[in-house]
Coordinates of C-alpha atoms (C1' of nucleotides) in Angstrom, one line a residue:
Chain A
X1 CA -26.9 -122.0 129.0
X2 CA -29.7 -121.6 131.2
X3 CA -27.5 -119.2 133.6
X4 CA -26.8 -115.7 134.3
X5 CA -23.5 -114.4 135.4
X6 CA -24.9 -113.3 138.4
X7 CA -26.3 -116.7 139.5
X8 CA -23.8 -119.6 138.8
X9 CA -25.5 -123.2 138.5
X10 CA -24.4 -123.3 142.5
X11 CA -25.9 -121.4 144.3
X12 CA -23.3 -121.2 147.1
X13 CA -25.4 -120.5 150.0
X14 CA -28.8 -121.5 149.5
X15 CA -29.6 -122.9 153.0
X16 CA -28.6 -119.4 154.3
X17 CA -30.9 -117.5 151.6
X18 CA -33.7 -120.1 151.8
X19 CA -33.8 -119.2 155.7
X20 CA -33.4 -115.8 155.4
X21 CA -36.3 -115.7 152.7
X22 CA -38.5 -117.9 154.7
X23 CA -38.2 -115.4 157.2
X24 CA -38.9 -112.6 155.5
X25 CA -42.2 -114.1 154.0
X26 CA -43.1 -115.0 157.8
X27 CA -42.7 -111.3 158.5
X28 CA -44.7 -110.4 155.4
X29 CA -47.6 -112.8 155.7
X30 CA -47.8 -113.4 159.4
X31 CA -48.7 -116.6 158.7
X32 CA -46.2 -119.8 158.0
X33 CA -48.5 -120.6 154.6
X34 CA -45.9 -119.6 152.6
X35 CA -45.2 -122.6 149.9
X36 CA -41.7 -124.1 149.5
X37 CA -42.2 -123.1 146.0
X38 CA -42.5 -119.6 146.0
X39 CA -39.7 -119.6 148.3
X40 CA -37.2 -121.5 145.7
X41 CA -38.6 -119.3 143.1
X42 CA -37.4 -115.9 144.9
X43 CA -34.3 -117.7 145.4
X44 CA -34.0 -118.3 142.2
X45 CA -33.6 -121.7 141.9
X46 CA -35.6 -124.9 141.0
X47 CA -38.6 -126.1 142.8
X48 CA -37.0 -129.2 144.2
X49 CA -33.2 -127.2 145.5
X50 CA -34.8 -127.3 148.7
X51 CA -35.0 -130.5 149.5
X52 CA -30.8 -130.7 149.0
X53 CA -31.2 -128.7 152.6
X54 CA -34.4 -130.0 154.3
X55 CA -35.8 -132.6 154.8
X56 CA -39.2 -131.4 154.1
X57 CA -41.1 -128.1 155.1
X58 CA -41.7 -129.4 158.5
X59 CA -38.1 -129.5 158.7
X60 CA -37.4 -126.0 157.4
X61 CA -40.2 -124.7 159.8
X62 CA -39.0 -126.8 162.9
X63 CA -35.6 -124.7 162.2
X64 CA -36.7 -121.5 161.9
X65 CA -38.9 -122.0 165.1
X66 CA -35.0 -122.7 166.5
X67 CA -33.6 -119.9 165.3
X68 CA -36.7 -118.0 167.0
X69 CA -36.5 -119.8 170.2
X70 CA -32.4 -118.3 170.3
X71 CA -33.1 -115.2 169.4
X72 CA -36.1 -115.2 172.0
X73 CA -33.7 -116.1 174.5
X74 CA -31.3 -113.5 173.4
X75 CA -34.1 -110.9 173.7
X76 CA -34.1 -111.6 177.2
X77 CA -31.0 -112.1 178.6
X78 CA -29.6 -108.9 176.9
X79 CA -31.4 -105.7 178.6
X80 CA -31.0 -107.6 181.9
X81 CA -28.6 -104.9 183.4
X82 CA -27.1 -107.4 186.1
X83 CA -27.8 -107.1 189.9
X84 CA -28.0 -103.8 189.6
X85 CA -31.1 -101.6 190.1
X86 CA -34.3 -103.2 191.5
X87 CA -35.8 -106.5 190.9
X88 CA -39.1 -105.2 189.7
X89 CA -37.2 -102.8 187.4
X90 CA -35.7 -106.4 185.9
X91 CA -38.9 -108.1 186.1
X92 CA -40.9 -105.4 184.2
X93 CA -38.2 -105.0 181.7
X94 CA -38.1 -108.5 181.0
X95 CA -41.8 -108.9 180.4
X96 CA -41.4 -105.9 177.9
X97 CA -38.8 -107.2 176.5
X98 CA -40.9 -110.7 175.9
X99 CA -43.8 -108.8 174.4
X100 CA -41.5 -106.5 172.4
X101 CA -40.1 -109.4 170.5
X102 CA -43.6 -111.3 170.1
X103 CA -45.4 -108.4 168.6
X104 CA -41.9 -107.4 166.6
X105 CA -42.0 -110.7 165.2
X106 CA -45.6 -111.9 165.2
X107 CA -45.3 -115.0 162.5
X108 CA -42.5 -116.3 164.0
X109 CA -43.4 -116.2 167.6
X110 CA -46.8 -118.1 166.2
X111 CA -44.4 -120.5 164.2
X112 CA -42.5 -121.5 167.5
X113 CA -45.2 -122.5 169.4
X114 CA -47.4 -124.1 166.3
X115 CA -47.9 -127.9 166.0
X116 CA -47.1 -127.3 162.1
X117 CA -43.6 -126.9 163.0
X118 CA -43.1 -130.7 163.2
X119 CA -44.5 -131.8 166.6
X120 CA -43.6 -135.2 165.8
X121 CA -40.0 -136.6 165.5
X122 CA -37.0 -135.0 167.4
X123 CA -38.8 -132.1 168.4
X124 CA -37.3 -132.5 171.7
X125 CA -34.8 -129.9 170.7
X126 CA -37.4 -127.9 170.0
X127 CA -38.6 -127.8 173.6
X128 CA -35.5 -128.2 174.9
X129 CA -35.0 -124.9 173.3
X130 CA -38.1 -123.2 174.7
X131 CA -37.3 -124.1 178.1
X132 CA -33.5 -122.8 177.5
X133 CA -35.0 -119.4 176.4
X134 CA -36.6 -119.4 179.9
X135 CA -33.6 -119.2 181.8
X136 CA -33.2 -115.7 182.5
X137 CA -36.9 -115.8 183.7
X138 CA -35.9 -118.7 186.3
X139 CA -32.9 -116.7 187.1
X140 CA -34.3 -113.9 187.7
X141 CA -37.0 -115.6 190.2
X142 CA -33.9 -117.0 192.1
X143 CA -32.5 -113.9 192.5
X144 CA -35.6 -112.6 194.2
X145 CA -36.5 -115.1 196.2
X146 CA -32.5 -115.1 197.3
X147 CA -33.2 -111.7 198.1
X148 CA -36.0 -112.2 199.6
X149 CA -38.0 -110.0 198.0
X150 CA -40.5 -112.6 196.0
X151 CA -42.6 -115.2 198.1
X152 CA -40.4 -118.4 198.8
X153 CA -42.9 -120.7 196.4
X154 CA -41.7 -123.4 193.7
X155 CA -39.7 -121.4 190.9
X156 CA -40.8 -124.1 188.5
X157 CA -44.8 -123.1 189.7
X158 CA -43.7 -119.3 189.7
X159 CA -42.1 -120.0 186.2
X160 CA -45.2 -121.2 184.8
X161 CA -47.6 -118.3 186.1
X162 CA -44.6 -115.9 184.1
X163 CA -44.4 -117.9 181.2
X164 CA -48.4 -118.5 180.6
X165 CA -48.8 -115.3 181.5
X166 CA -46.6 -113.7 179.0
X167 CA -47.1 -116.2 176.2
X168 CA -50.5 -115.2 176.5
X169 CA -50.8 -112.3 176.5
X170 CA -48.4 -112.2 173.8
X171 CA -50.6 -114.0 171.2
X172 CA -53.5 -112.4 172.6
X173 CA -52.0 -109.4 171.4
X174 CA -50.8 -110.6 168.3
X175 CA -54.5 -111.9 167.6
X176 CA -55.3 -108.8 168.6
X177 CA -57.4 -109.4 171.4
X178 CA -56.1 -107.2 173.6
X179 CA -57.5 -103.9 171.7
X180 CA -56.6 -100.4 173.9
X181 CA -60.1 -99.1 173.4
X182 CA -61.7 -103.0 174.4
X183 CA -58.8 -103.4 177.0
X184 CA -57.6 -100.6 178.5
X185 CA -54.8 -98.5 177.2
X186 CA -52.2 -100.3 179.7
X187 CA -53.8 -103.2 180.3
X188 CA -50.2 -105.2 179.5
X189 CA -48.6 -103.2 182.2
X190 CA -52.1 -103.3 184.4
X191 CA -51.4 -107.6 183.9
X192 CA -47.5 -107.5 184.6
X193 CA -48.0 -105.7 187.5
X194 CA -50.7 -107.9 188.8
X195 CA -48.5 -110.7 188.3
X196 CA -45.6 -108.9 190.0
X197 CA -47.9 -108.5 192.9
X198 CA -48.6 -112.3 193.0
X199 CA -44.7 -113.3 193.2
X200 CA -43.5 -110.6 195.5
X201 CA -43.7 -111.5 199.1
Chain B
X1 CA -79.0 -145.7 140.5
X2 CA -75.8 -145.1 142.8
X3 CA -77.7 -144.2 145.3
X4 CA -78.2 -146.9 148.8
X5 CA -82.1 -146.8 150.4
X6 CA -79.7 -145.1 153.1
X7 CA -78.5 -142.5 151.2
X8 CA -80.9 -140.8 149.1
X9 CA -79.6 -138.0 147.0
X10 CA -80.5 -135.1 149.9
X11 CA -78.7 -135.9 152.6
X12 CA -81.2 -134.2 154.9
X13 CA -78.8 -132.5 157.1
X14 CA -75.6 -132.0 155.5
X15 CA -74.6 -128.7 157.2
X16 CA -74.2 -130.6 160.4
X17 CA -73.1 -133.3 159.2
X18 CA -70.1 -131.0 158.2
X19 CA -69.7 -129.4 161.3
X20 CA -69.8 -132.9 163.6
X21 CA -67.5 -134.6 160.9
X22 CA -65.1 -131.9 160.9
X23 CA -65.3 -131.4 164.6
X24 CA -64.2 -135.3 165.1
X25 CA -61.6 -135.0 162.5
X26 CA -60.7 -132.1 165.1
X27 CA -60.2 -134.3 168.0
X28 CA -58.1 -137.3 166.1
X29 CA -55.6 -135.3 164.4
X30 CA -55.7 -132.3 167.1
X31 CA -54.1 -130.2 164.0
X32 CA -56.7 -128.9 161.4
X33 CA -55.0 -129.7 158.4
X34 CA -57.8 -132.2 157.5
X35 CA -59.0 -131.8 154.1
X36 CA -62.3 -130.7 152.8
X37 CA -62.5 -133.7 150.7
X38 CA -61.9 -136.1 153.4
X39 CA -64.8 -134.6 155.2
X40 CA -66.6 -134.6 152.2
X41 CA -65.4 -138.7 151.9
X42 CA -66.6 -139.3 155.7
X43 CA -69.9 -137.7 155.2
X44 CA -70.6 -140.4 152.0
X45 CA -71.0 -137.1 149.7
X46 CA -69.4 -135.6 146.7
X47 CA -66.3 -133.8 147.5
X48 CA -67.5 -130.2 146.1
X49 CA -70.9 -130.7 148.1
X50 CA -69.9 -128.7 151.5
X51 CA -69.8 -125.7 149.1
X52 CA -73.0 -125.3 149.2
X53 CA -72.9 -125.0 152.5
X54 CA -69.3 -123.0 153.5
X55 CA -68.1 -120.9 151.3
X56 CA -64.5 -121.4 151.7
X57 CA -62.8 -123.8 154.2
X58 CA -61.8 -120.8 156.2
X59 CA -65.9 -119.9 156.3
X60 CA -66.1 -123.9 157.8
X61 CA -63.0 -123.0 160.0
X62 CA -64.5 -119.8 161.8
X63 CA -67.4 -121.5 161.7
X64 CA -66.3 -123.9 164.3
X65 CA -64.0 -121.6 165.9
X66 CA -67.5 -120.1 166.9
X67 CA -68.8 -123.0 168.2
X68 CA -65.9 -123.2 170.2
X69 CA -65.9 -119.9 171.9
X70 CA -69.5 -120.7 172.7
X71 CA -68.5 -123.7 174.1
X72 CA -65.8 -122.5 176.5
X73 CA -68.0 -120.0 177.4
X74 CA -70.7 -122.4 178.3
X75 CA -68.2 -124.5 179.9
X76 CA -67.3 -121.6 182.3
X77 CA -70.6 -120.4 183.7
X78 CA -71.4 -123.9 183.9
X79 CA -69.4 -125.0 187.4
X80 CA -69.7 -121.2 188.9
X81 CA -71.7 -122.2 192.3
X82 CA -73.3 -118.4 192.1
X83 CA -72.3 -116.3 194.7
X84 CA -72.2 -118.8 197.4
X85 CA -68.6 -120.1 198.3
X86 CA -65.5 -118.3 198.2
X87 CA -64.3 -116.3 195.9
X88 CA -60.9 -118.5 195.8
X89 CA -62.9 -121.1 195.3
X90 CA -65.2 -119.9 192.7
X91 CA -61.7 -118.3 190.9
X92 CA -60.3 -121.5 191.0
X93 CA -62.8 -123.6 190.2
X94 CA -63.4 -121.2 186.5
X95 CA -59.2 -121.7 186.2
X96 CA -59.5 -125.3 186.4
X97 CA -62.4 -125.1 184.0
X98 CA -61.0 -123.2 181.6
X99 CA -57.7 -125.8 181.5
X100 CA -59.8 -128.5 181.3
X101 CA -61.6 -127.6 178.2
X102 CA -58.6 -126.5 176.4
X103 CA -56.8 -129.6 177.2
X104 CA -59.9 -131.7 176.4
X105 CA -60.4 -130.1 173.3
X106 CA -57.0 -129.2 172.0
X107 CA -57.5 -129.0 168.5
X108 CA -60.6 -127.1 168.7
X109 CA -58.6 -124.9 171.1
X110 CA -56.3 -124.1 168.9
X111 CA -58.1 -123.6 166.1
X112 CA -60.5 -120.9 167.7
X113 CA -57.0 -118.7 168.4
X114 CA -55.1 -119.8 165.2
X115 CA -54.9 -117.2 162.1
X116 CA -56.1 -120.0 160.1
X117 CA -59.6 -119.7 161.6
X118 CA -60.6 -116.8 158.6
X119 CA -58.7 -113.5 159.8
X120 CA -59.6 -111.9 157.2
X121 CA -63.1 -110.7 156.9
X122 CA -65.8 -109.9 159.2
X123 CA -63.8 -111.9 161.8
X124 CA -65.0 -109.1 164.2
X125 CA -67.8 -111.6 164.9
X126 CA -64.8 -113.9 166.4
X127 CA -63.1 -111.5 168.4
X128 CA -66.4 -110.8 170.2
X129 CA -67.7 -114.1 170.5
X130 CA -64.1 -114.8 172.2
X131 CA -64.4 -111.5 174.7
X132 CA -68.2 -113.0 174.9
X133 CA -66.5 -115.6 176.7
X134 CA -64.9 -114.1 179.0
X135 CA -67.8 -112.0 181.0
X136 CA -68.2 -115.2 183.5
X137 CA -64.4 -113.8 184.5
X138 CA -65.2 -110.4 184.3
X139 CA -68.5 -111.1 186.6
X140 CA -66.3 -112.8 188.8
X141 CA -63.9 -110.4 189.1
X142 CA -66.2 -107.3 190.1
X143 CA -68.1 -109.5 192.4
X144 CA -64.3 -109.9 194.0
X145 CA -63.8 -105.9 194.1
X146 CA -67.2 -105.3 195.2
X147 CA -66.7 -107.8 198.2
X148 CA -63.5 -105.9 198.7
X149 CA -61.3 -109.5 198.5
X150 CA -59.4 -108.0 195.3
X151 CA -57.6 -105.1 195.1
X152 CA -59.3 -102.1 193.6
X153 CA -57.8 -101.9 190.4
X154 CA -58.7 -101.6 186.9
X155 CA -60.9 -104.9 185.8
X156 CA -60.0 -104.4 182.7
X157 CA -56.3 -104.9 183.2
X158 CA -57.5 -107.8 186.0
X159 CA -59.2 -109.4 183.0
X160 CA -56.2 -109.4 180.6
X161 CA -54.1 -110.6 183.7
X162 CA -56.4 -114.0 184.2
X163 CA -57.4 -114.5 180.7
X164 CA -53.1 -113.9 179.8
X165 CA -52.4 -116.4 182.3
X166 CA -55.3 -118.8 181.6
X167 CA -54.3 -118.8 177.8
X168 CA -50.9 -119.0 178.0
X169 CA -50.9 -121.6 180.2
X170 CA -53.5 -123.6 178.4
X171 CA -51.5 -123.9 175.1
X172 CA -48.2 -124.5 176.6
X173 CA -49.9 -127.7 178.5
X174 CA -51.4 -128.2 174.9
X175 CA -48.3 -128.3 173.4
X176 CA -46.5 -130.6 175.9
X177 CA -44.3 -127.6 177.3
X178 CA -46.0 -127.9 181.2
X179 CA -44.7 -131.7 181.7
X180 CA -45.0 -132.1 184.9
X181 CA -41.4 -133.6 185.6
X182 CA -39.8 -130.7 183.9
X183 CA -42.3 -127.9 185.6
X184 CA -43.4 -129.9 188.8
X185 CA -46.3 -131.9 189.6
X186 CA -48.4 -129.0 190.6
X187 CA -47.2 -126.1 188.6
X188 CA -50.6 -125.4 187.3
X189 CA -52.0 -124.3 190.5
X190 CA -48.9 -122.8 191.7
X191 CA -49.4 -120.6 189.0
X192 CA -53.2 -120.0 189.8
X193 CA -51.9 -119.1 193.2
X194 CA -49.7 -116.6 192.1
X195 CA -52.3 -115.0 190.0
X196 CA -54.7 -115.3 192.5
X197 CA -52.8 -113.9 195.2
X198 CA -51.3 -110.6 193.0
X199 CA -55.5 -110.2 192.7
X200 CA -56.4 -110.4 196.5
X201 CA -56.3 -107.5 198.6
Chain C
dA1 C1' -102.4 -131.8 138.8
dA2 C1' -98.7 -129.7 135.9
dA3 C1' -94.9 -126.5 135.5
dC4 C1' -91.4 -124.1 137.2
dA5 C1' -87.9 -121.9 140.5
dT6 C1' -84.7 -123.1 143.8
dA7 C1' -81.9 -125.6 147.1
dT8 C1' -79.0 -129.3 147.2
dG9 C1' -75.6 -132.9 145.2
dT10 C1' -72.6 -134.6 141.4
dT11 C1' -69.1 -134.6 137.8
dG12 C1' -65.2 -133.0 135.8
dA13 C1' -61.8 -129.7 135.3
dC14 C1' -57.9 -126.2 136.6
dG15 C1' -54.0 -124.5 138.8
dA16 C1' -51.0 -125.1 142.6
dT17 C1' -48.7 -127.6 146.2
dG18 C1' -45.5 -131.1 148.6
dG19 C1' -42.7 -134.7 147.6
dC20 C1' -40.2 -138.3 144.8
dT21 C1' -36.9 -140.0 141.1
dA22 C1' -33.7 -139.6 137.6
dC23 C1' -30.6 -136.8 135.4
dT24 C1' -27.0 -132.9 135.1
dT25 C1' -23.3 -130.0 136.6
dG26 C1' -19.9 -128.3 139.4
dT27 C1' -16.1 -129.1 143.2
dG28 C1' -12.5 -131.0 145.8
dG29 C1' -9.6 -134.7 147.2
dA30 C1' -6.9 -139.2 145.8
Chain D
dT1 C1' -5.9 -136.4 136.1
dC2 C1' -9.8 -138.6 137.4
dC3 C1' -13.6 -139.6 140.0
dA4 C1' -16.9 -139.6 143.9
dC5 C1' -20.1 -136.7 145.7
dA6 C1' -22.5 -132.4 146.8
dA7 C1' -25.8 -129.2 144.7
dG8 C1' -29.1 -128.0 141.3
dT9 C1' -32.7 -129.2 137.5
dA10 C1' -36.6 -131.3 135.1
dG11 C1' -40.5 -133.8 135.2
dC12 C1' -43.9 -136.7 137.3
dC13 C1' -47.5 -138.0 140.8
dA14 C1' -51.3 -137.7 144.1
dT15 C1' -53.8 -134.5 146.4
dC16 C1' -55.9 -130.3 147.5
dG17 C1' -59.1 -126.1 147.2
dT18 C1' -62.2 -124.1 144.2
dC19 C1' -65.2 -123.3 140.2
dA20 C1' -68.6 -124.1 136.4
dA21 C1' -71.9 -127.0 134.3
dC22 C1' -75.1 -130.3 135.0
dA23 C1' -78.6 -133.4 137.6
dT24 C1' -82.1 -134.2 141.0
dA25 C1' -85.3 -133.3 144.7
dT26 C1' -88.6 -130.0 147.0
dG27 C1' -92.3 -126.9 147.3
dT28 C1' -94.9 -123.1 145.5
dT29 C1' -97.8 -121.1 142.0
dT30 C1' -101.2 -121.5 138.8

DNA sequence: AAACATATGTTGACGATGGCTACTTGTGGA
DNA sequence: TCCACAAGTAGCCATCGTCAACATATGTTT
């Protein structure tokens, strides 16, 4: 009669909770070194419930980096107000958008791109999933160069110089590497806009 | 009398030892989730011996981060032809360098940005060591303005635009995220082109 | 030359982790 | 009603990082 009214001998949504605690010790410790074990124990179940749901912690980790890539993606599809207003207003809000969510969410943006998060089996989804989360990027180039407003170059060799460039400056950031008072106090814009000046035509 | 002719109970050098064993261990596994003891198995020592030498794995860790920053920043004044050439040439030839040490050295790459590396303490000696390496850019880049090829901006911001770029791009070819049938033979120059062109005047 | 202080290695232990196996307890469908 | 199976538990194992106590070289002082 080990149990307490509140928490029945099933848990009923453990994966859920284990998830949702993983995350918040990511956002905590800003670094994925949280044990399996300490999660299970603020779940408040045995050491070994886990493993009913994951594989192993490379598998729990893969998943939340999925979960990051989506909501990544989400992060920049949503304040992407159409075809209206201009393309650098998009561009720049888009690349604020990026870092927002990076620095917002530092342990899990690390997590995503980490070899720790299983860089072995089926982590083709997991790429799969980075490159989805660049679509609105890609888009985006398309529509300039449609418009004619960026340089008519390879959008995959455009993509790249967005992507690099905002990924690192991102954990730049995060590693905080990019210090104002080393930097520059708008350095981040200072970078977007020298990138912006590379694309346009 | 456990002790070889070979192997007397000094090991003479055991510091570097460390650091060359651990460095190797590096390159194999490209993750650094070796073990102190395995180090301390490959060196032919006791497994608490490289105490007495690092206080902490994450002492060894920034230790070699160190050596890592010093390296990259060897490896990018190395190839810089002084101030004969062109500046493109000399820009490009530093981006080319830079990629090609990270992607030599992955695991030592990553390990000189990752959290893991000892972010704790007087880490401050890490973050300058890493700007350290970056004054061969920063030369470079107010050799450009002072020729007049780049535009007259901030250097600063420049800086944070090439060393974004140069970073972000290195760990996403790390992590197998630049394949070149998914991004294009010759994305990585594409996107040095871009950069370079939103620099030039 | 003898004695000692110190740097360097060794041994054994502790607590904690990831992971496995065997067992127990609910739950839902025949 | 019964039973197969999902979900959780208890306990074990090898390993790891780290520490304290001990052993052995080295070199400095008298």
């Amino acid at each position: 009669m080990q149990h307490t009214i509140d928490r029945p001998y099933h848990h009923g949504d453990l994966r859920r909770t284990i998830l949702d605690t993983a995350m918040a010790m990511l956002h905590e410790d800003r670094g994925w070194q949280f044990t399996l074990r300490e999660i299970a124990r603020r779940a408040g179940v045995s050491h070994a419930a886990p493993y009913k749901h994951f594989a192993d912690k490379a598998s729990l980790l893969a998943e939340m980096a999925l979960i990051g890539f989506d909501r990544l993606r989400e992060a920049l599809s949503q304040d992407k107000p159409d075809a209206s207003g201009s393309l650098r207003d998009a561009f720049f809000g888009m690349g604020r958008a990026y870092m927002r969510f990076a620095t917002a969410n530092p342990g899990l943006y690390r997590l995503m791109f980490s070899a720790d998060a299983g860089r072995q089996p089926a982590d083709v989804h997991l790429d799969e999933r980075a490159l989805a989360a660049c679509e609105p990027l890609i888009a985006l180039l398309m529509r300039g160069q449609a418009e004619g407003t960026l340089r008519p170059r390879d959008v995959r060799g455009q993509m790249a110089a967005c992507w690099g460039q905002m990924h690192g400056l991102a954990l730049l950031t995060i590693d905080g590497l990019l210090l104002p008072e080393k930097v520059g106090a708008d350095a981040l814009d200072n970078a977007l806009m020298t990138l912006m000046e590379g694309l346009e035509a």
